Coordinates of C-alpha atoms and ligand atoms in Angstrom, one line a residue:
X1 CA 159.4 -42.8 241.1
X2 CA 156.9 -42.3 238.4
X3 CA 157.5 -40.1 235.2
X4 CA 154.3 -39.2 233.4
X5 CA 154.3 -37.6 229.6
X6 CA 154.9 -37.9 225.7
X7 CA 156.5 -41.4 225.6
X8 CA 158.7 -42.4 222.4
X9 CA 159.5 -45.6 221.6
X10 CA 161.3 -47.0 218.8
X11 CA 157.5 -48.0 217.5
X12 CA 155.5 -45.0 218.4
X13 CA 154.5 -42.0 220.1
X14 CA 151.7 -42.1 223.3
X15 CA 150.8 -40.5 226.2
X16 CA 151.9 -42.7 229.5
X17 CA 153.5 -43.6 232.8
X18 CA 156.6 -44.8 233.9
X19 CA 157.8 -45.8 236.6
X20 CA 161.2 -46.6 238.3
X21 CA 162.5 -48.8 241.4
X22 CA 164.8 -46.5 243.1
X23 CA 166.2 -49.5 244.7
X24 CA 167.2 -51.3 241.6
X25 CA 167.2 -48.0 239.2
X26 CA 165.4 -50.6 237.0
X27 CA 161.8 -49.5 235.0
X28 CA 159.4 -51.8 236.6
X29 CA 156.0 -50.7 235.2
X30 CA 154.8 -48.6 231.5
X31 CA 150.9 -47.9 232.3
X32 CA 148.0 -44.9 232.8
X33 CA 147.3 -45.4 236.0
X34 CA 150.1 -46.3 238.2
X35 CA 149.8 -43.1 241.0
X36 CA 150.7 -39.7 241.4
X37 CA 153.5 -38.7 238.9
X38 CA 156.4 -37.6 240.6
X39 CA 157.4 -35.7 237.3
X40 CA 154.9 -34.7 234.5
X41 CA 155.3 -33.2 231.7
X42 CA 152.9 -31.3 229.0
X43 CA 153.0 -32.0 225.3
X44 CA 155.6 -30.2 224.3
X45 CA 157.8 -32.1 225.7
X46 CA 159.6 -36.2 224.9
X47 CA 160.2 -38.7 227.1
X48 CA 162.8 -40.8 225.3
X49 CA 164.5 -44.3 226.3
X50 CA 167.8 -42.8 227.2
X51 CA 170.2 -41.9 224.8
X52 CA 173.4 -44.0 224.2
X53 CA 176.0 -42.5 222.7
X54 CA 178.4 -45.2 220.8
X55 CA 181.4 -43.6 220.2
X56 CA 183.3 -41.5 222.8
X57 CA 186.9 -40.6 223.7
X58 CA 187.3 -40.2 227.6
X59 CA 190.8 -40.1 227.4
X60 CA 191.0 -41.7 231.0
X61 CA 193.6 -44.9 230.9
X62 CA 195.3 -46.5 233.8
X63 CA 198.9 -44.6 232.6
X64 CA 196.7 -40.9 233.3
X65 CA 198.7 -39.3 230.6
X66 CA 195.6 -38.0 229.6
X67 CA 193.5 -37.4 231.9
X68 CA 194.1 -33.7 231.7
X69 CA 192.3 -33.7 228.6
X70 CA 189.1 -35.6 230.6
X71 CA 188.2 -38.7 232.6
X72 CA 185.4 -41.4 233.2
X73 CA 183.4 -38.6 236.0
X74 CA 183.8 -34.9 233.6
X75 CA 182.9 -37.2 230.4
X76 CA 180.4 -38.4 231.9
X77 CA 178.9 -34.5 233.7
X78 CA 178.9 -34.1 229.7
X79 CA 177.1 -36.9 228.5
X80 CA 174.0 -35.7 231.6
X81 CA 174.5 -32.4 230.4
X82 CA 173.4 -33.6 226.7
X83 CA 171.0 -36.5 227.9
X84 CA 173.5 -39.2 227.2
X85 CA 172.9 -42.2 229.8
X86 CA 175.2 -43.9 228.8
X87 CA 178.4 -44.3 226.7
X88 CA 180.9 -46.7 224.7
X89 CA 184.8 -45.5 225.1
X90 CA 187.1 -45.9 222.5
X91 CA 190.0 -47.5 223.3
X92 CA 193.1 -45.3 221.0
X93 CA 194.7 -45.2 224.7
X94 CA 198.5 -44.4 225.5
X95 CA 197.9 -47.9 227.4
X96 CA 195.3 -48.8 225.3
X97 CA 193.0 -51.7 226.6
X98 CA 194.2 -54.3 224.1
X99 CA 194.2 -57.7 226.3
X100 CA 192.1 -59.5 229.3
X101 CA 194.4 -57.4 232.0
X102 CA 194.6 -54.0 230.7
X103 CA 190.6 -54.0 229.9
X104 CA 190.0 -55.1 233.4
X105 CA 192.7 -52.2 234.5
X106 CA 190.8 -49.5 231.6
X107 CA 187.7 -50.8 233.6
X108 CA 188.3 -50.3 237.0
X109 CA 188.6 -46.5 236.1
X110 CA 184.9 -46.7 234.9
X111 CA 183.2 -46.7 238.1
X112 CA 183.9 -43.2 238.9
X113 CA 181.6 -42.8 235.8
X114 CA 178.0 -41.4 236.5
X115 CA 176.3 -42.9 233.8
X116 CA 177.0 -46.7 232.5
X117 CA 179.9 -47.1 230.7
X118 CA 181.2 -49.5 227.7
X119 CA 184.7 -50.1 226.9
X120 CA 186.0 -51.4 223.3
X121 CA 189.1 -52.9 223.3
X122 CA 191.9 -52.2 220.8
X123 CA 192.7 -54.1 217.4
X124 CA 196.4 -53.7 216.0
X125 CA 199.2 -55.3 214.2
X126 CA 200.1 -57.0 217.5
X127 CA 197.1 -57.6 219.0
X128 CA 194.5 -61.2 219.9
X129 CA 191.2 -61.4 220.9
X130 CA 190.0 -61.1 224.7
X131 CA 189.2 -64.3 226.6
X132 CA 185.8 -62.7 227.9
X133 CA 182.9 -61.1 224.7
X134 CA 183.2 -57.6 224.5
X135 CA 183.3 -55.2 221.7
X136 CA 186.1 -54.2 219.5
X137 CA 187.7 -51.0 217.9
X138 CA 189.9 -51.5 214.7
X139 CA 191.6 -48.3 213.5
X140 CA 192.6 -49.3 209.4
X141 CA 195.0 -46.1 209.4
X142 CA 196.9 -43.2 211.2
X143 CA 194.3 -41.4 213.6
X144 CA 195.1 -39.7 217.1
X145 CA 197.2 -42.1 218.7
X146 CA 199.1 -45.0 218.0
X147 CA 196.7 -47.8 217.7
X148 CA 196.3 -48.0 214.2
X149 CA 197.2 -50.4 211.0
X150 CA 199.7 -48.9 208.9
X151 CA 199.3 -50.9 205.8
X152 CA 195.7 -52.3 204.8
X153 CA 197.1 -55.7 204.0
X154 CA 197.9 -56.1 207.7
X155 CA 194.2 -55.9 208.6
X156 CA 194.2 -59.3 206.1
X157 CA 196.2 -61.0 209.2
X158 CA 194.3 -59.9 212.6
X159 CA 190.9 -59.4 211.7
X160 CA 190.4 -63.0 211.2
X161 CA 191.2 -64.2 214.7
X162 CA 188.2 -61.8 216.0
X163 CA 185.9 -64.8 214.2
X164 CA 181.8 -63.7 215.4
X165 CA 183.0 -60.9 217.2
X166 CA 181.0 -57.4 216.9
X167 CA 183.7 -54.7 215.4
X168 CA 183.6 -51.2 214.7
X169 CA 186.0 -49.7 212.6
X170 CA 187.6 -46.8 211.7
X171 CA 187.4 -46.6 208.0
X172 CA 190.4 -44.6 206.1
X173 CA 193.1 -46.9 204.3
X174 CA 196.1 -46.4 205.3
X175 CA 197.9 -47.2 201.9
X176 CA 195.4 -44.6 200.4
X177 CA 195.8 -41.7 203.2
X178 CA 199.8 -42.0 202.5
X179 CA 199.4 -41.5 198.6
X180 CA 197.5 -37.6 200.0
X181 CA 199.5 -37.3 202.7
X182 CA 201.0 -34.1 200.8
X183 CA 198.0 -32.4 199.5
X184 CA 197.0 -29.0 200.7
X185 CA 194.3 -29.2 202.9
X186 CA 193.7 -31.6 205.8
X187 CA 190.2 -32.3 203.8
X188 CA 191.9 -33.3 200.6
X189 CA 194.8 -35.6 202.6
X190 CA 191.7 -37.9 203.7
X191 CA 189.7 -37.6 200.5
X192 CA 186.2 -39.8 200.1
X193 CA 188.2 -42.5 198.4
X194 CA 189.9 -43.4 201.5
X195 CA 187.0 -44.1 203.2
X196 CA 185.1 -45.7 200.6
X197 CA 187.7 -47.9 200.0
X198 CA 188.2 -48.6 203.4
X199 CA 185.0 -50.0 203.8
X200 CA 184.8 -52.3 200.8
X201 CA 187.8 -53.7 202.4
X202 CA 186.7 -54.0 205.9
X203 CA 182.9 -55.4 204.1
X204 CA 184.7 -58.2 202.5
X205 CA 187.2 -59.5 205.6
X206 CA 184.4 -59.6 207.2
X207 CA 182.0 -61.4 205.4
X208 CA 184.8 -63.8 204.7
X209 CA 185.0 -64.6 208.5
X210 CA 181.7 -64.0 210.2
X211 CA 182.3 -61.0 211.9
X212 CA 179.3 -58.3 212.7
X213 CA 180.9 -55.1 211.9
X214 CA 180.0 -50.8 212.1
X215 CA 181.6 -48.5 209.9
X216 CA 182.1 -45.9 212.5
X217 CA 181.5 -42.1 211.7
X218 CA 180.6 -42.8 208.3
X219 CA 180.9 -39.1 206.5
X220 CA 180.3 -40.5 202.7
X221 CA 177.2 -40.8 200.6
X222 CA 179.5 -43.6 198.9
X223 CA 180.8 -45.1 201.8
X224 CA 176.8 -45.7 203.1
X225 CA 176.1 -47.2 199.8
X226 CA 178.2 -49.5 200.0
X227 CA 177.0 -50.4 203.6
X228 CA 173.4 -50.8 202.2
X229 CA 174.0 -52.8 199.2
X230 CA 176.4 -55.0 201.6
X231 CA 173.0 -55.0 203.6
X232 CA 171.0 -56.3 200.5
X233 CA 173.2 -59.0 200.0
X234 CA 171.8 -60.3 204.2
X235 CA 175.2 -58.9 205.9
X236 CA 175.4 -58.0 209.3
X237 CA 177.2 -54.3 209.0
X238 CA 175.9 -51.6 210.4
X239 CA 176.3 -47.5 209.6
X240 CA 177.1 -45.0 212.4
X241 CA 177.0 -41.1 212.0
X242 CA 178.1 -38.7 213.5
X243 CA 176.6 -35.2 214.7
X244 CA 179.0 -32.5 213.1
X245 CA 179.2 -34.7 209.5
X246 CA 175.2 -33.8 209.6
X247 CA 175.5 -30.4 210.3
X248 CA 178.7 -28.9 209.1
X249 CA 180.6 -29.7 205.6
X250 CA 183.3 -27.8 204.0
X251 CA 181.0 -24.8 202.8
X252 CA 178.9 -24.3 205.8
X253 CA 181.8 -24.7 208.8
X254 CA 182.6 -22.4 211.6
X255 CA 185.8 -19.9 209.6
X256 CA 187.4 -18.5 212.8
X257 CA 191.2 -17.5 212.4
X258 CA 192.4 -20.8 213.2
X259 CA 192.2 -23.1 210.2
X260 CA 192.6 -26.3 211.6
X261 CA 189.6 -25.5 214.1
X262 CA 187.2 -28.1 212.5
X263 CA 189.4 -30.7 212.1
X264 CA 188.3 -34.4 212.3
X265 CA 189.1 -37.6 211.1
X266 CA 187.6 -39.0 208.6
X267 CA 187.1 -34.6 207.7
X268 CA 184.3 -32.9 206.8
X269 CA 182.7 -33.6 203.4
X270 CA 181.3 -31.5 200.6
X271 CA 177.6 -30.6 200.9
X272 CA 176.0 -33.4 199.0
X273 CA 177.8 -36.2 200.8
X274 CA 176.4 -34.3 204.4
X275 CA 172.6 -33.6 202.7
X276 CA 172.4 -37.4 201.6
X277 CA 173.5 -38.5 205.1
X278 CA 170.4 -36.8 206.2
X279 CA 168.3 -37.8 204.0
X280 CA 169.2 -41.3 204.5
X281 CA 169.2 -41.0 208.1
X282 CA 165.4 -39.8 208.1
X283 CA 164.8 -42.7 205.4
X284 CA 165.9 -45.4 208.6
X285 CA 169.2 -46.3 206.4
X286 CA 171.7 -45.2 209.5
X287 CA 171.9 -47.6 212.9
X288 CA 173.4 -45.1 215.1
X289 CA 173.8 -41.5 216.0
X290 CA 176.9 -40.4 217.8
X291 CA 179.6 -38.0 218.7
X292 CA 183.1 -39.3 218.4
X293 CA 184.0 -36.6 221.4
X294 CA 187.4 -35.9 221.3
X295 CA 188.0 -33.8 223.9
X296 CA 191.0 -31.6 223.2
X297 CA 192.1 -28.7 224.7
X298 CA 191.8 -25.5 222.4
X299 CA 195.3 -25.2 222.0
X300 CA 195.8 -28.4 221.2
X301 CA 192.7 -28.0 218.2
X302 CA 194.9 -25.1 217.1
X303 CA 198.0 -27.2 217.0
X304 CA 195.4 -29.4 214.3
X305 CA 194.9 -32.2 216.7
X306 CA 191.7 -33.7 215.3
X307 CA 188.2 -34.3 216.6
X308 CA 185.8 -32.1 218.7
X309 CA 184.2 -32.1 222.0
X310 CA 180.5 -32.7 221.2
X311 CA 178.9 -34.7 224.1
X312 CA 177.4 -31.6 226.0
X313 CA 175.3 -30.8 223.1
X314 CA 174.1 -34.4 222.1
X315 CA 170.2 -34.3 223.2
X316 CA 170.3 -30.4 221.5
X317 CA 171.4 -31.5 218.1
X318 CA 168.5 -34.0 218.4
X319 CA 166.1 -31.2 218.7
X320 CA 167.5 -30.1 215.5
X321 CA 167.3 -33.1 214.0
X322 CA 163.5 -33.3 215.1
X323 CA 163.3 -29.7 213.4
X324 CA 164.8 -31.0 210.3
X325 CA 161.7 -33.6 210.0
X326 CA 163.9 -36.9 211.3
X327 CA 161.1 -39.0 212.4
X328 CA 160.8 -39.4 216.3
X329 CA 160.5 -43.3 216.2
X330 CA 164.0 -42.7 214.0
X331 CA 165.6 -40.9 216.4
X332 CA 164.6 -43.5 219.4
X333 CA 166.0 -46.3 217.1
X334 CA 169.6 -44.4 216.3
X335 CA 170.3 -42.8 219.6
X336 CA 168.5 -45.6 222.2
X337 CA 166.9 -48.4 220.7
X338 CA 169.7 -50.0 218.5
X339 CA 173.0 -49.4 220.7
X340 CA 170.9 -50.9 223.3
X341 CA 170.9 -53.8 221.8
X342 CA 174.7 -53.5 221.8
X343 CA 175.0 -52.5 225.6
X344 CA 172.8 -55.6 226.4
X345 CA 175.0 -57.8 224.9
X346 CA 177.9 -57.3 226.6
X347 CA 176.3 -55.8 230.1
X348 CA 174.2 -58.4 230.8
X349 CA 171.2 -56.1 231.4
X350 CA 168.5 -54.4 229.0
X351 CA 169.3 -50.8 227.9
X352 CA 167.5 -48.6 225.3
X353 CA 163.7 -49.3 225.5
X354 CA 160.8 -48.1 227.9
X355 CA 159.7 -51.2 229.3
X356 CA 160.0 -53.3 232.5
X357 CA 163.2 -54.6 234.0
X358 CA 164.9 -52.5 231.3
X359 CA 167.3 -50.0 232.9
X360 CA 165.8 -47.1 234.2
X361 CA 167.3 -44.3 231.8
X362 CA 165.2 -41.8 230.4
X363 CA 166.2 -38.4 228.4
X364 CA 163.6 -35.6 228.3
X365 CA 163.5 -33.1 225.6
X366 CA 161.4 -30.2 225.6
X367 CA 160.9 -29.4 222.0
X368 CA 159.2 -25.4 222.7
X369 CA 162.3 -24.2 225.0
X370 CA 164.8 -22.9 222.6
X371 CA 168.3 -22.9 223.9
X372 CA 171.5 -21.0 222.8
X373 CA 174.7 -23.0 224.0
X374 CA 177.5 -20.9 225.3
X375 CA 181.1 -21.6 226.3
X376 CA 180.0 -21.9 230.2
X377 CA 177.3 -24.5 229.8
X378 CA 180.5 -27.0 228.9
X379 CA 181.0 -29.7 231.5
X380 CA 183.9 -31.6 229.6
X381 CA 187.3 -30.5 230.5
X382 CA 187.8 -29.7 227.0
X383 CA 186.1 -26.7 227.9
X384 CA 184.8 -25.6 224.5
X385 CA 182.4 -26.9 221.9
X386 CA 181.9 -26.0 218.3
X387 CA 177.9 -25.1 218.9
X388 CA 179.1 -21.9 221.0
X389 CA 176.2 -19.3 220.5
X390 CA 174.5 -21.7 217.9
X391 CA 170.3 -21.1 219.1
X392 CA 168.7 -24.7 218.7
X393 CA 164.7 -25.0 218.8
X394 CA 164.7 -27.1 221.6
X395 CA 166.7 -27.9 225.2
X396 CA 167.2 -31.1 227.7
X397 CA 164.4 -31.0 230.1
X398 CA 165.8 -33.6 232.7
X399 CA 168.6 -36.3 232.1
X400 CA 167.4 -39.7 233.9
X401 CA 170.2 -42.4 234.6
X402 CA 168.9 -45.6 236.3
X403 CA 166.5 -43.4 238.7
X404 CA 169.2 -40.4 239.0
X405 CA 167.4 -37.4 238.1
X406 CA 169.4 -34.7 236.4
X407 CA 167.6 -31.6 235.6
X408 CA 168.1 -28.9 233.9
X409 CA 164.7 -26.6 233.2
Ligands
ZN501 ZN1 186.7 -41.5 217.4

């Protein structure tokens, strides 16, 4: 199959073909003049490596206690649905994948999946590293679920024994969150501090002991400072941020009658935490882009469950982003080009570039098609998504996973 347009790697933009082994659903050639495209398409639109989206709640475990809420196939209709190819899943499980045998159970689950699917395992009080590399989640306070440290000295124990692993973590102390716990608002019971402290904390474990870390959903303008100076100094941490911490903050979010409807964790932010996020993200100072989908029924967001369903609208928030002058190349680096590098460590095959023997994922964005999203263009059980009605200035032309062509125009 050969796919013929605006190409953007994480290096530039150019006119060119690609084409993809159906056999292997690998990308065996980048060139002019390789045939008759199967697909073309004008200048308006961008052919991007296919997004990865780092951070995702499926909610699918081997107990099914939650798959209600969605599994490894409707998670993954989402992801196509937004031009996600593929997709890391948190693991804040009722049986949450926290040794060898209940990955290996989490990931029997995955193949129903129709995109390619990365599981974190758990970190806790109680928990030891996996025999086998794979990446790891470490929650430092109370979240949804019950995989969580409930003191930050505890973290002081456990973290070590993941020596040269690659950890993402969920930044809020839990010694700080309990001091807040009775303020007013859910947005002043998880205030900056506990995030910023948070990650000094998690910074200094673990430089201490090797360990490659990402501050997941970073939502601070402190917090990222911190990342960046740690940076300076040669360490290997990383910054991930998510979509509604660029878009909505305390001012700006959705009222409806229901208080608790954009709740998250760590919360939305004041305006000039959410405008330097944006500004640092177009600078190249944030690794990845993602979603933290959380995808809870509506009832359940009314009874303040936290987190949002956001996957559906992934590749439409990029044509936002574009909008908002966030360099192309920057956009290939946060949402393809650096989790690949994380997928390719632990799959054992290349993700996140166009080139050959790289997997065959492509996500197509057609940048003159605006799109308004409405409650019946969800495909995750969650069924709703905070963008209802919200027009964007561009739409997802065609969703390509390993030679799979999803389209949508
Ligand atoms: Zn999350």
């Amino acid at each position: 199959m050969i796919i013929e347009g605006t190409l953007v790697t994480h290096e530039k933009t150019f006119h060119s073909q690609v084409q993809i082994e159906e056999k292997t659903g690998l990308i065996v050639a980048v060139g002019d003049n390789l045939g008759k495209a199967d697909f073309t398409f004008d200048n308006n639109h961008r052919i991007f490596p296919g997004f990865i989206d780092l951070h995702v709640h499926c909610r699918e475990d081997p107990s099914q206690k939650q798959s209600y809420k969605e599994d490894f196939l409707t998670a993954s209709q989402a992801a196509i649905n937004g031009g996600v190819t593929a997709m890391m899943d948190m693991p804040n499980n009722p049986k949450a994948p926290v040794s060898d045998k209940s990955y290996k159970a989490k990931k029997e689950l995955t193949h129903k999946a129709l995109i390619d699917v990365l599981l974190y395992a758990g970190i806790g009080p109680k928990t030891s590293p996996l025999s086998f590399p794979v990446p790891y989640k470490a929650y430092m306070g109370p979240s949804v679920g019950d995989l969580f440290f409930d003191k930050d000295e505890k973290i002081d124990k456990v973290i070590p024994m993941y020596k040269n692993s690659w950890i993402a973590f969920h930044c809020e102390s839990a010694d700080l969150l309990k001091e807040y716990e009775k303020e007013s608002t859910h947005e002043r019971q998880r205030p900056q501090i506990c995030e910023v402290n948070a990650i000094k904390h998690a910074i200094n474990v673990c430089k201490e002991h090797n360990i490659r870390m990402n501050v997941a959903h970073l939502s601070t303008k402190e917090g990222l400072q911190k990342v960046l100076d740690a940076k300076k100094l040669g360490q290997d941490v990383t910054a991930e941020v998510c979509q509604h911490h660029l878009y909505f903050d305390e001012e700006n979010k959705v009222e409806t009658h229901n208080p608790k409807f954009m709740q998250m964790n760590p919360p939305l932010r004041k305006g000039d935490d959410r405008a330097y996020l944006l500004e640092q993200l177009k600078l190249g100072n944030v690794d990845y882009l993602a979603t933290d989908h959380a995808p809870h029924t509506l009832e359940e967001n009314q009874e303040g469950i936290s987190g949002l369903p956001l996957l559906d609208t992934y590749g439409l928030f990029i044509t936002w982003l574009l909008e908002e002058g966030v360099p192309e190349q920057i956009i290939t680096k946060v949402c393809s080009y650096n989790p690949g590098k994380i997928f390719s460590e632990f799959k054992d095959e290349k993700f996140g570039e166009i080139e050959e023997g790289f997997v065959g994922s492509l996500t197509v964005l057609n940048l003159a098609k605006k799109h308004t999203f409405k409650r019946d263009q969800v495909k995750s059980k969650a069924g709703w998504s905070p963008f209802e009605n919200t027009t964007f200035p561009g739409s997802v032309a065609m969703t390509i996973v390993r030679g799979n062509v999803y389209g949508r125009e």
